[in-house]
């Protein structure tokens, strides 16, 4: 346990924020800026400041399964041929924004109108756009759709890698038009990626939101402290029980506890505290303090086919940016209302382990990852014991819905077509995985073997007003006082994008609700 400012841990604070990721840090920043409150920020991981592999945008992949990752896995399923799929989740200041692929992407305006229609009043596109803009310091300056002067630096590549350039140039030949900005009026098309990169370094939520306020005397940042349970007095959350130097300590919140531990740890903390589905808590011997059957339900993530691997005609050189550089968004079927599939370049081999076993992906290769952003399959998270460090059943049910599989079959074909366009003529020397065009049945099998994760776990404490909702549209936990949730777990329907930007927006909104600005 350590506090960044060497301030001692007090017995009580006005606000306690659990988790220093994309959803929690905007809350901390705005509470310090707008109020005279004392704030305790608790993070289970390290500070991560000055770590070369965190700062280097091209070095992010090995951060999964490093000491900065929680080390969670999705439960094997026959739908993905029994494979274990790891889910990197940041265990460090900045949360997953400190170990992810550095992508800033909001999805489609229709995504948020769907939230509003699902009972999340006031969360339609026109309502959330100002919060996206508030977070941004966009290299192009403020526009109708973009923000400037916000905490997070956002840039595009200064020098696109040849593979990224080829994807951008060849997209038109497979029916995907070029657009200037995937965070503009529409996300459908091919465009340079928006990165959390500044002066060649990762610019995480900790860089943007936390570092400028670290010296404030009303803020205490406690790292290396694992939260065990919430403290409840009847129907009021009054604080937390957490480990400090390995020993359990109780710290009180006089105004509010904000759970921002992410879509895996937030429902786990709720369930450990007796908040959840009685039918799941009882077999674990956890007394029910507050029945909320939706805790751990509604788990959603985007399935990613890793990857279409191509042989390269020539050496590709050193990786640039995050190892990617561009993004493509298009419709797997022409009758769809919005783009549902997504692809990106990889300046090397990004094949899943099973694909590497089945195909020869050695030598000079490049890859194109392709995935489903408008996925319909829904899973769950369950605790398998009452041990705070015990095993979890985390099941996204990838490919459970037939329409998800059909969309990916179409998308794989489009990307194989793209590899054979003129734009790739100086790069493409044939397919490595799969090594040839496949029948539909063969493509389905390839997808089951290649399916991985975009790391967008969400939805496990969803916002809304139905029986499985956990928080209301102001992010307060139903039936409890003193407890707000601000992270990806509150997402009711997964948006068609990487989740760092929407979770940051959620954090900005949570701050407004807490400080009376909304």
Short mmCIF file of C-alpha atoms in Angstrom, two decimals:
data_model
loop_
_atom_site.label_atom_id
_atom_site.label_comp_id
_atom_site.label_asym_id
_atom_site.label_seq_id
_atom_site.Cartn_x
_atom_site.Cartn_y
_atom_site.Cartn_z
CA UNK A 1 0.00 0.00 0.00
CA UNK A 2 1.20 3.50 -0.79
CA UNK A 3 -0.28 6.95 -1.10
CA UNK A 4 1.23 9.02 -3.91
CA UNK A 5 1.49 12.16 -1.78
CA UNK A 6 2.60 10.29 1.38
CA UNK A 7 -0.56 11.56 3.09
CA UNK A 8 -1.77 9.16 5.81
CA UNK A 9 -4.97 7.23 5.26
CA UNK A 10 -7.81 8.88 7.18
CA UNK A 11 -10.75 7.05 8.73
CA UNK A 12 -13.29 8.89 6.54
CA UNK A 13 -13.56 10.96 3.36
CA UNK A 14 -16.44 12.76 1.71
CA UNK A 15 -16.13 10.58 -1.39
CA UNK A 16 -14.42 7.26 -2.04
CA UNK A 17 -13.77 6.29 -5.65
CA UNK A 18 -12.93 2.60 -6.16
CA UNK A 19 -10.89 2.06 -9.32
CA UNK A 20 -8.61 4.48 -11.17
CA UNK A 21 -9.74 3.79 -14.73
CA UNK A 22 -11.63 5.55 -17.50
CA UNK A 23 -14.86 5.81 -15.50
CA UNK A 24 -13.42 6.74 -12.12
CA UNK A 25 -10.80 9.35 -12.94
CA UNK A 26 -13.19 11.89 -14.52
CA UNK A 27 -15.22 11.71 -11.29
CA UNK A 28 -12.12 12.33 -9.17
CA UNK A 29 -10.98 15.25 -11.34
CA UNK A 30 -14.34 17.03 -11.36
CA UNK A 31 -14.95 16.50 -7.61
CA UNK A 32 -11.61 18.12 -6.83
CA UNK A 33 -12.21 20.96 -9.32
CA UNK A 34 -15.80 21.78 -8.41
CA UNK A 35 -16.16 21.07 -4.69
CA UNK A 36 -14.26 21.45 -1.44
CA UNK A 37 -14.73 17.75 -0.69
CA UNK A 38 -12.08 15.27 0.40
CA UNK A 39 -11.65 12.38 -2.03
CA UNK A 40 -10.00 8.98 -1.58
CA UNK A 41 -9.08 7.20 -4.81
CA UNK A 42 -8.32 3.50 -4.34
CA UNK A 43 -6.48 1.41 -6.94
CA UNK A 44 -5.54 -2.24 -6.49
CA UNK A 45 -2.57 -1.95 -8.85
CA UNK A 46 0.59 0.12 -9.06
CA UNK A 47 1.04 3.72 -10.16
CA UNK A 48 2.57 2.72 -13.50
CA UNK A 49 4.14 6.14 -14.02
CA UNK A 50 7.38 6.14 -15.99
CA UNK A 51 7.10 2.49 -17.06
CA UNK A 52 8.58 2.28 -20.60
CA UNK A 53 6.28 -0.48 -21.86
CA UNK A 54 3.20 1.48 -20.75
CA UNK A 55 4.44 4.69 -22.35
CA UNK A 56 5.47 3.11 -25.69
CA UNK A 57 2.37 2.88 -27.92
CA UNK A 58 3.82 -0.01 -29.94
CA UNK A 59 4.58 -2.10 -26.82
CA UNK A 60 1.03 -2.53 -25.52
CA UNK A 61 0.32 -6.17 -26.45
CA UNK A 62 2.59 -7.80 -23.79
CA UNK A 63 0.97 -5.65 -21.08
CA UNK A 64 -1.78 -8.26 -21.06
CA UNK A 65 -0.66 -10.98 -18.63
CA UNK A 66 1.88 -8.59 -17.12
CA UNK A 67 1.78 -7.34 -13.53
CA UNK A 68 -0.44 -4.51 -14.79
CA UNK A 69 -3.23 -6.95 -15.80
CA UNK A 70 -5.82 -8.64 -13.57
CA UNK A 71 -5.28 -11.90 -15.48
CA UNK A 72 -8.91 -12.82 -16.10
CA UNK A 73 -10.11 -15.35 -18.69
CA UNK A 74 -13.40 -16.01 -20.41
CA UNK A 75 -14.77 -19.45 -19.59
CA UNK A 76 -14.14 -21.93 -22.44
CA UNK A 77 -17.19 -22.63 -24.60
CA UNK A 78 -18.00 -25.07 -27.41
CA UNK A 79 -18.93 -22.00 -29.48
CA UNK A 80 -15.20 -21.14 -29.64
CA UNK A 81 -14.06 -24.78 -29.76
CA UNK A 82 -13.32 -24.96 -26.06
CA UNK A 83 -10.55 -22.38 -26.08
CA UNK A 84 -9.63 -20.15 -23.14
CA UNK A 85 -9.71 -16.46 -24.16
CA UNK A 86 -7.81 -14.03 -21.96
CA UNK A 87 -9.31 -10.63 -21.12
CA UNK A 88 -6.62 -8.03 -20.33
CA UNK A 89 -7.93 -5.56 -17.73
CA UNK A 90 -5.74 -2.79 -16.39
CA UNK A 91 -4.54 -3.12 -12.79
CA UNK A 92 -2.73 0.23 -12.60
CA UNK A 93 -3.52 3.93 -12.40
CA UNK A 94 -5.37 4.67 -15.62
CA UNK A 95 -6.97 1.22 -15.60
CA UNK A 96 -7.31 -0.33 -19.01
CA UNK A 97 -6.49 3.02 -20.66
CA UNK A 98 -2.91 2.36 -19.49
CA UNK A 99 -2.60 -1.06 -21.15
CA UNK A 100 -5.04 -0.99 -24.09
CA UNK A 101 -4.53 -0.37 -27.81
CA UNK A 102 -4.82 3.42 -27.31
CA UNK A 103 -7.98 3.77 -29.43
CA UNK A 104 -10.47 6.62 -28.97
CA UNK A 105 -13.70 5.80 -30.72
CA UNK A 106 -17.32 6.70 -29.88
CA UNK A 107 -19.26 4.48 -32.28
CA UNK A 108 -22.47 5.57 -33.97
CA UNK A 109 -24.97 8.18 -32.69
CA UNK A 110 -27.66 5.50 -33.00
CA UNK A 111 -25.91 3.48 -30.29
CA UNK A 112 -26.79 6.07 -27.65
CA UNK A 113 -30.29 6.71 -28.94
CA UNK A 114 -30.78 2.98 -28.35
CA UNK A 115 -29.77 3.49 -24.71
CA UNK A 116 -32.40 6.19 -24.33
CA UNK A 117 -35.01 3.97 -25.96
CA UNK A 118 -34.10 1.13 -23.57
CA UNK A 119 -35.10 3.17 -20.53
CA UNK A 120 -31.93 5.18 -19.94
CA UNK A 121 -33.67 8.54 -20.08
CA UNK A 122 -31.38 11.39 -21.10
CA UNK A 123 -28.65 9.20 -22.61
CA UNK A 124 -29.46 9.78 -26.31
CA UNK A 125 -26.80 11.09 -28.69
CA UNK A 126 -27.65 14.76 -28.30
CA UNK A 127 -27.32 14.40 -24.52
CA UNK A 128 -24.02 12.50 -24.46
CA UNK A 129 -22.16 14.36 -27.24
CA UNK A 130 -21.22 17.32 -24.99
CA UNK A 131 -19.59 14.90 -22.54
CA UNK A 132 -17.52 13.24 -25.24
CA UNK A 133 -16.40 16.69 -26.36
CA UNK A 134 -15.62 17.78 -22.79
CA UNK A 135 -13.10 14.95 -22.45
CA UNK A 136 -11.26 15.70 -25.69
CA UNK A 137 -8.24 17.71 -26.70
CA UNK A 138 -8.53 16.83 -30.39
CA UNK A 139 -5.62 17.69 -32.66
CA UNK A 140 -8.00 19.22 -35.20
CA UNK A 141 -9.55 21.64 -32.72
CA UNK A 142 -13.18 22.06 -31.71
CA UNK A 143 -15.94 21.31 -34.22
CA UNK A 144 -19.59 20.37 -34.01
CA UNK A 145 -18.53 16.83 -33.15
CA UNK A 146 -15.08 17.26 -31.55
CA UNK A 147 -13.79 18.90 -28.41
CA UNK A 148 -10.61 20.85 -27.67
CA UNK A 149 -8.90 21.75 -24.41
CA UNK A 150 -10.18 18.70 -22.51
CA UNK A 151 -8.05 16.36 -20.40
CA UNK A 152 -7.32 13.70 -23.06
CA UNK A 153 -4.93 14.34 -25.94
CA UNK A 154 -6.18 12.79 -29.20
CA UNK A 155 -4.10 12.47 -32.35
CA UNK A 156 -3.81 10.59 -35.63
CA UNK A 157 -0.72 8.99 -37.14
CA UNK A 158 2.03 11.30 -38.32
CA UNK A 159 3.35 8.58 -40.64
CA UNK A 160 1.02 5.70 -41.49
CA UNK A 161 2.60 2.27 -41.79
CA UNK A 162 2.40 0.79 -45.33
CA UNK A 163 -0.12 -1.85 -44.19
CA UNK A 164 -2.34 0.84 -42.65
CA UNK A 165 -2.05 2.96 -45.80
CA UNK A 166 -2.96 0.00 -48.00
CA UNK A 167 -6.11 -0.69 -45.98
CA UNK A 168 -7.15 2.93 -46.30
CA UNK A 169 -6.42 3.08 -50.03
CA UNK A 170 -7.92 -0.30 -50.89
CA UNK A 171 -11.15 0.10 -48.95
CA UNK A 172 -12.95 1.80 -51.82
CA UNK A 173 -12.38 -1.25 -54.02
CA UNK A 174 -14.42 -3.38 -51.61
CA UNK A 175 -17.19 -0.80 -51.26
CA UNK A 176 -16.02 1.03 -48.12
CA UNK A 177 -15.78 4.78 -48.68
CA UNK A 178 -13.16 6.99 -47.09
CA UNK A 179 -14.22 9.37 -44.30
CA UNK A 180 -12.15 12.05 -42.60
CA UNK A 181 -12.86 11.12 -39.00
CA UNK A 182 -14.54 8.04 -37.46
CA UNK A 183 -15.64 10.28 -34.57
CA UNK A 184 -17.37 12.72 -36.87
CA UNK A 185 -20.89 12.75 -38.24
CA UNK A 186 -20.77 9.04 -39.12
CA UNK A 187 -18.48 6.16 -38.27
CA UNK A 188 -19.21 4.20 -41.45
CA UNK A 189 -16.16 4.17 -43.70
CA UNK A 190 -12.37 3.97 -43.71
CA UNK A 191 -10.38 6.52 -41.73
CA UNK A 192 -7.17 7.07 -39.80
CA UNK A 193 -7.54 5.91 -36.19
CA UNK A 194 -7.82 8.35 -33.31
CA UNK A 195 -5.16 7.60 -30.69
CA UNK A 196 -4.53 8.46 -27.05
CA UNK A 197 -0.98 9.38 -28.05
CA UNK A 198 0.88 12.66 -27.47
CA UNK A 199 4.48 13.37 -28.51
CA UNK A 200 4.90 9.68 -29.30
CA UNK A 201 3.80 8.51 -25.83
CA UNK A 202 0.65 6.87 -24.50
CA UNK A 203 -1.70 9.45 -22.99
CA UNK A 204 -3.87 7.52 -20.55
CA UNK A 205 -6.69 8.66 -18.28
CA UNK A 206 -4.12 8.90 -15.50
CA UNK A 207 -2.04 11.28 -17.62
CA UNK A 208 -4.99 13.45 -18.57
CA UNK A 209 -7.29 13.42 -15.56
CA UNK A 210 -5.17 12.52 -12.54
CA UNK A 211 -1.65 13.92 -12.88
CA UNK A 212 -2.77 17.58 -12.96
CA UNK A 213 -4.48 17.26 -9.55
CA UNK A 214 -2.13 14.92 -7.68
CA UNK A 215 -0.79 17.69 -5.48
CA UNK A 216 -4.23 18.79 -4.29
CA UNK A 217 -4.37 18.38 -0.49
CA UNK A 218 -7.98 17.16 -0.60
CA UNK A 219 -7.05 14.15 -2.78
CA UNK A 220 -5.56 10.94 -1.43
CA UNK A 221 -4.52 8.29 -3.95
CA UNK A 222 -4.05 4.86 -2.42
CA UNK A 223 -2.45 2.19 -4.63
CA UNK A 224 -1.95 -1.51 -3.91
CA UNK A 225 -5.23 -1.69 -1.98
CA UNK A 226 -7.79 -4.35 -2.87
CA UNK A 227 -11.44 -3.61 -2.03
CA UNK A 228 -13.15 -6.58 -0.39
CA UNK A 229 -16.71 -5.38 0.28
CA UNK A 230 -18.89 -2.33 0.60
CA UNK A 231 -20.11 -1.29 4.05
CA UNK A 232 -23.88 -1.07 4.36
CA UNK A 233 -26.01 0.46 7.07
CA UNK A 234 -29.48 -0.70 6.13
CA UNK A 235 -30.01 0.62 2.63
CA UNK A 236 -27.17 3.14 2.76
CA UNK A 237 -23.62 2.49 1.59
CA UNK A 238 -21.31 4.03 4.17
CA UNK A 239 -17.85 3.00 3.03
CA UNK A 240 -15.58 0.13 2.07
CA UNK A 241 -13.61 -2.71 3.58
CA UNK A 242 -10.25 -3.00 1.87
CA UNK A 243 -6.76 -4.39 2.30
CA UNK A 244 -4.01 -2.05 3.46
CA UNK A 245 -0.61 -3.73 3.67
CA UNK A 246 -2.46 -7.04 3.58
CA UNK A 247 -4.73 -6.24 6.52
CA UNK A 248 -8.46 -5.46 6.30
CA UNK A 249 -9.34 -1.84 7.07
CA UNK A 250 -12.69 -0.03 7.06
CA UNK A 251 -12.79 3.46 5.56
CA UNK A 252 -15.96 5.55 5.61
CA UNK A 253 -17.51 7.77 2.95
CA UNK A 254 -19.66 10.51 4.42
CA UNK A 255 -21.31 11.43 1.10
CA UNK A 256 -20.90 8.76 -1.59
CA UNK A 257 -18.99 5.69 -2.72
CA UNK A 258 -18.36 5.54 -6.45
CA UNK A 259 -17.68 2.05 -7.80
CA UNK A 260 -15.48 2.31 -10.89
CA UNK A 261 -13.78 -1.06 -10.73
CA UNK A 262 -14.84 -2.19 -14.21
CA UNK A 263 -17.30 -4.65 -15.67
CA UNK A 264 -15.68 -7.61 -13.91
CA UNK A 265 -14.67 -6.26 -10.51
CA UNK A 266 -17.66 -3.97 -9.91
CA UNK A 267 -20.25 -6.80 -10.00
CA UNK A 268 -17.86 -8.96 -8.00
CA UNK A 269 -17.60 -6.33 -5.24
CA UNK A 270 -21.39 -5.92 -5.26
CA UNK A 271 -21.94 -9.66 -4.89
CA UNK A 272 -19.29 -9.99 -2.17
CA UNK A 273 -21.22 -7.27 -0.33
CA UNK A 274 -24.49 -9.22 -0.53
CA UNK A 275 -25.87 -7.13 -3.40
CA UNK A 276 -27.05 -9.32 -6.25
CA UNK A 277 -29.24 -12.23 -7.24
CA UNK A 278 -30.29 -14.18 -4.13
CA UNK A 279 -30.36 -17.39 -6.16
CA UNK A 280 -26.64 -16.97 -6.91
CA UNK A 281 -25.52 -15.57 -3.54
CA UNK A 282 -27.19 -18.20 -1.35
CA UNK A 283 -25.21 -21.21 -2.67
CA UNK A 284 -22.01 -19.27 -1.96
CA UNK A 285 -23.00 -18.63 1.64
CA UNK A 286 -23.18 -14.86 1.13
CA UNK A 287 -26.02 -13.25 3.13
CA UNK A 288 -28.29 -11.17 0.91
CA UNK A 289 -28.16 -7.51 1.98
CA UNK A 290 -29.93 -6.09 -1.07
CA UNK A 291 -31.56 -8.19 -3.79
CA UNK A 292 -30.67 -7.03 -7.31
CA UNK A 293 -30.98 -9.98 -9.71
CA UNK A 294 -29.33 -8.10 -12.60
CA UNK A 295 -25.86 -8.00 -11.02
CA UNK A 296 -23.55 -10.03 -13.26
CA UNK A 297 -26.17 -10.47 -15.98
CA UNK A 298 -26.14 -8.84 -19.44
CA UNK A 299 -22.40 -9.32 -20.04
CA UNK A 300 -21.47 -8.17 -23.54
CA UNK A 301 -18.24 -7.97 -25.53
CA UNK A 302 -17.24 -7.65 -29.17
CA UNK A 303 -15.91 -10.83 -30.81
CA UNK A 304 -12.68 -10.36 -32.75
CA UNK A 305 -11.38 -12.73 -35.42
CA UNK A 306 -7.60 -12.78 -34.96
CA UNK A 307 -6.71 -12.69 -37.73
CA UNK A 308 -6.45 -12.78 -41.51
CA UNK A 309 -2.69 -13.30 -41.72
CA UNK A 310 -0.96 -12.45 -45.00
CA UNK A 311 2.51 -13.24 -46.27
CA UNK A 312 4.50 -10.09 -46.96
CA UNK A 313 6.52 -9.51 -50.13
CA UNK A 314 9.11 -7.48 -48.27
CA UNK A 315 10.22 -6.65 -44.72
CA UNK A 316 7.71 -4.37 -43.01
CA UNK A 317 10.13 -2.38 -40.85
CA UNK A 318 9.65 -1.19 -37.29
CA UNK A 319 6.07 -0.89 -35.96
CA UNK A 320 4.53 2.56 -35.93
CA UNK A 321 1.86 4.11 -33.72
CA UNK A 322 0.05 1.32 -31.83
CA UNK A 323 0.95 -1.26 -34.47
CA UNK A 324 -2.19 -0.34 -36.44
CA UNK A 325 -3.12 3.09 -37.77
CA UNK A 326 -6.45 2.90 -39.60
CA UNK A 327 -9.95 1.55 -39.03
CA UNK A 328 -12.70 0.32 -41.34
CA UNK A 329 -16.39 0.20 -40.42
CA UNK A 330 -18.99 -1.17 -42.81
CA UNK A 331 -22.26 -3.11 -43.06
CA UNK A 332 -22.10 -6.88 -43.33
CA UNK A 333 -25.47 -6.68 -45.13
CA UNK A 334 -26.76 -3.76 -47.22
CA UNK A 335 -30.14 -3.68 -45.46
CA UNK A 336 -28.63 -2.79 -42.07
CA UNK A 337 -29.28 0.63 -40.55
CA UNK A 338 -25.70 1.14 -39.35
CA UNK A 339 -22.23 -0.34 -39.75
CA UNK A 340 -21.82 -3.52 -37.73
CA UNK A 341 -18.36 -4.86 -38.62
CA UNK A 342 -14.92 -3.40 -38.10
CA UNK A 343 -11.35 -4.10 -39.21
CA UNK A 344 -7.87 -2.77 -38.51
CA UNK A 345 -4.29 -3.51 -39.61
CA UNK A 346 -1.62 -5.23 -37.57
CA UNK A 347 2.00 -4.66 -38.48
CA UNK A 348 2.96 -8.27 -37.81
CA UNK A 349 1.37 -11.54 -36.67
CA UNK A 350 -1.71 -11.21 -34.45
CA UNK A 351 -3.12 -14.72 -34.88
CA UNK A 352 -4.77 -16.44 -31.92
CA UNK A 353 -2.75 -19.38 -30.52
CA UNK A 354 -5.05 -22.00 -32.09
CA UNK A 355 -4.66 -20.36 -35.50
CA UNK A 356 -0.86 -20.50 -35.11
CA UNK A 357 -1.19 -24.20 -34.36
CA UNK A 358 -3.31 -24.86 -37.45
CA UNK A 359 -1.51 -22.65 -40.00
CA UNK A 360 2.06 -21.71 -40.83
CA UNK A 361 2.21 -18.02 -39.89
CA UNK A 362 6.00 -17.86 -39.64
CA UNK A 363 8.21 -15.47 -41.56
CA UNK A 364 7.45 -11.93 -42.67
CA UNK A 365 3.69 -11.44 -42.30
CA UNK A 366 1.09 -8.78 -41.62
CA UNK A 367 -2.43 -9.23 -40.30
CA UNK A 368 -5.87 -7.73 -40.49
CA UNK A 369 -8.10 -8.13 -37.47
CA UNK A 370 -11.82 -8.20 -38.21
CA UNK A 371 -14.62 -8.17 -35.69
CA UNK A 372 -18.25 -7.55 -34.93
CA UNK A 373 -19.13 -4.26 -33.26
CA UNK A 374 -22.92 -4.64 -33.33
CA UNK A 375 -22.90 -8.01 -31.57
CA UNK A 376 -26.11 -9.45 -30.13
CA UNK A 377 -24.85 -12.36 -28.03
CA UNK A 378 -25.17 -11.83 -24.27
CA UNK A 379 -23.51 -13.70 -21.42
CA UNK A 380 -22.95 -13.52 -17.68
CA UNK A 381 -20.48 -13.21 -14.81
CA UNK A 382 -20.81 -15.49 -11.77
CA UNK A 383 -18.68 -15.98 -8.68
CA UNK A 384 -17.76 -19.60 -8.02
CA UNK A 385 -16.86 -19.02 -4.37
CA UNK A 386 -17.16 -16.34 -1.71
CA UNK A 387 -13.38 -15.84 -1.74
CA UNK A 388 -12.62 -12.26 -2.90
CA UNK A 389 -9.72 -13.72 -4.91
CA UNK A 390 -11.54 -16.86 -6.00
CA UNK A 391 -12.43 -18.09 -9.50
CA UNK A 392 -15.07 -16.50 -11.69
CA UNK A 393 -17.26 -17.82 -14.48
CA UNK A 394 -17.04 -15.02 -17.06
CA UNK A 395 -18.95 -16.04 -20.18
CA UNK A 396 -19.61 -13.69 -23.12
CA UNK A 397 -21.40 -16.40 -25.14
CA UNK A 398 -19.50 -15.36 -28.24
CA UNK A 399 -21.22 -16.51 -31.47
CA UNK A 400 -24.33 -17.73 -29.63
CA UNK A 401 -26.56 -15.67 -31.90
CA UNK A 402 -26.60 -16.91 -35.47
CA UNK A 403 -26.67 -13.37 -36.87
CA UNK A 404 -23.35 -12.65 -35.14
CA UNK A 405 -21.73 -15.60 -36.89
CA UNK A 406 -23.27 -14.68 -40.26
CA UNK A 407 -21.92 -11.12 -39.99
CA UNK A 408 -18.41 -12.38 -39.24
CA UNK A 409 -18.49 -14.83 -42.16
CA UNK A 410 -19.30 -11.91 -44.46
CA UNK A 411 -16.61 -9.72 -42.87
CA UNK A 412 -13.88 -12.34 -43.25
CA UNK A 413 -14.68 -12.55 -46.96
CA UNK A 414 -14.51 -8.76 -47.34
CA UNK A 415 -11.08 -8.58 -45.70
CA UNK A 416 -9.73 -11.38 -47.90
CA UNK A 417 -11.03 -9.41 -50.88
CA UNK A 418 -9.27 -6.31 -49.54
CA UNK A 419 -5.93 -8.11 -49.33
CA UNK A 420 -6.13 -8.80 -53.07
CA UNK A 421 -6.81 -5.20 -54.12
CA UNK A 422 -4.28 -3.11 -56.04
CA UNK A 423 -3.43 -1.13 -52.91
CA UNK A 424 -1.76 -4.25 -51.46
CA UNK A 425 0.12 -5.21 -54.64
CA UNK A 426 3.53 -4.28 -53.18
CA UNK A 427 2.81 -6.03 -49.87
CA UNK A 428 0.62 -9.11 -50.34
CA UNK A 429 2.32 -12.39 -51.23
CA UNK A 430 -0.55 -14.74 -50.48
CA UNK A 431 -2.58 -15.85 -47.50
CA UNK A 432 -1.03 -17.56 -44.49
CA UNK A 433 -4.13 -17.99 -42.30
CA UNK A 434 -6.38 -19.11 -43.69
CA UNK A 435 -4.07 -20.16 -46.50
CA UNK A 436 -6.83 -20.09 -49.13
CA UNK A 437 -10.41 -19.07 -49.74
CA UNK A 438 -12.79 -21.08 -47.59
CA UNK A 439 -16.28 -22.46 -47.99
CA UNK A 440 -18.91 -21.07 -45.64
CA UNK A 441 -18.64 -24.09 -43.33
CA UNK A 442 -14.85 -23.80 -43.31
CA UNK A 443 -15.09 -20.08 -42.57
CA UNK A 444 -17.35 -20.78 -39.59
CA UNK A 445 -14.76 -23.23 -38.24
CA UNK A 446 -11.97 -20.71 -38.82
CA UNK A 447 -13.95 -18.07 -36.89
CA UNK A 448 -14.53 -20.44 -33.97
CA UNK A 449 -10.77 -21.11 -33.79
CA UNK A 450 -9.76 -17.47 -34.31
CA UNK A 451 -12.36 -15.77 -32.11
CA UNK A 452 -10.84 -13.57 -29.43
CA UNK A 453 -11.80 -10.40 -27.63
CA UNK A 454 -11.61 -6.67 -28.26
CA UNK A 455 -11.36 -6.36 -24.43
CA UNK A 456 -14.71 -4.51 -24.31
CA UNK A 457 -16.37 -6.38 -21.41
CA UNK A 458 -19.43 -4.40 -20.36
CA UNK A 459 -23.04 -4.43 -19.19
CA UNK A 460 -22.83 -6.42 -15.94
CA UNK A 461 -24.57 -3.80 -13.76
CA UNK A 462 -26.66 -2.19 -16.43
CA UNK A 463 -28.46 1.11 -16.38
CA UNK A 464 -32.21 1.22 -16.87
CA UNK A 465 -35.56 0.70 -15.21
CA UNK A 466 -36.41 -2.94 -15.91
CA UNK A 467 -36.12 -5.89 -13.50
CA UNK A 468 -32.49 -6.62 -14.41
CA UNK A 469 -31.29 -3.02 -14.17
CA UNK A 470 -28.79 -2.26 -11.41
CA UNK A 471 -28.47 1.53 -11.68
CA UNK A 472 -30.92 4.26 -12.64
CA UNK A 473 -30.25 6.86 -15.36
CA UNK A 474 -28.35 8.97 -12.82
CA UNK A 475 -26.06 5.99 -12.13
CA UNK A 476 -27.34 5.45 -8.58
CA UNK A 477 -27.78 1.84 -7.52
CA UNK A 478 -31.50 0.99 -7.36
CA UNK A 479 -32.77 0.90 -3.80
CA UNK A 480 -29.55 2.04 -2.14
CA UNK A 481 -28.35 5.45 -1.00
CA UNK A 482 -24.74 6.56 -1.14
CA UNK A 483 -23.66 4.30 -4.01
CA UNK A 484 -22.97 5.31 -7.62
CA UNK A 485 -21.44 3.16 -10.39
CA UNK A 486 -19.31 4.78 -13.08
CA UNK A 487 -17.71 2.26 -15.43
CA UNK A 488 -18.44 -0.10 -18.34
CA UNK A 489 -20.69 -2.28 -16.18
CA UNK A 490 -23.55 0.26 -16.46
CA UNK A 491 -23.64 0.08 -20.28
CA UNK A 492 -27.07 -1.34 -21.21
CA UNK A 493 -26.32 -2.14 -24.88
CA UNK A 494 -22.73 -2.33 -26.01
CA UNK A 495 -21.93 0.50 -28.46
CA UNK A 496 -20.26 -0.15 -31.81
CA UNK A 497 -16.80 0.96 -30.69
CA UNK A 498 -13.89 0.55 -28.33
CA UNK A 499 -15.17 1.25 -24.83
CA UNK A 500 -12.58 3.72 -23.47
CA UNK A 501 -14.37 6.76 -24.95
CA UNK A 502 -17.92 5.82 -23.86
CA UNK A 503 -16.73 4.93 -20.36
CA UNK A 504 -14.94 8.28 -20.11
CA UNK A 505 -18.19 9.95 -21.16
CA UNK A 506 -20.00 7.97 -18.44
CA UNK A 507 -17.44 9.23 -15.92
CA UNK A 508 -17.99 12.82 -16.99
CA UNK A 509 -21.75 12.41 -16.62
CA UNK A 510 -21.39 10.74 -13.22
CA UNK A 511 -19.37 13.74 -12.08
CA UNK A 512 -22.13 16.09 -13.19
CA UNK A 513 -24.76 14.07 -11.34
CA UNK A 514 -22.64 14.04 -8.16
CA UNK A 515 -21.87 17.76 -8.25
CA UNK A 516 -25.34 18.93 -9.26
CA UNK A 517 -24.28 20.09 -12.71
CA UNK A 518 -26.96 18.03 -14.51
#
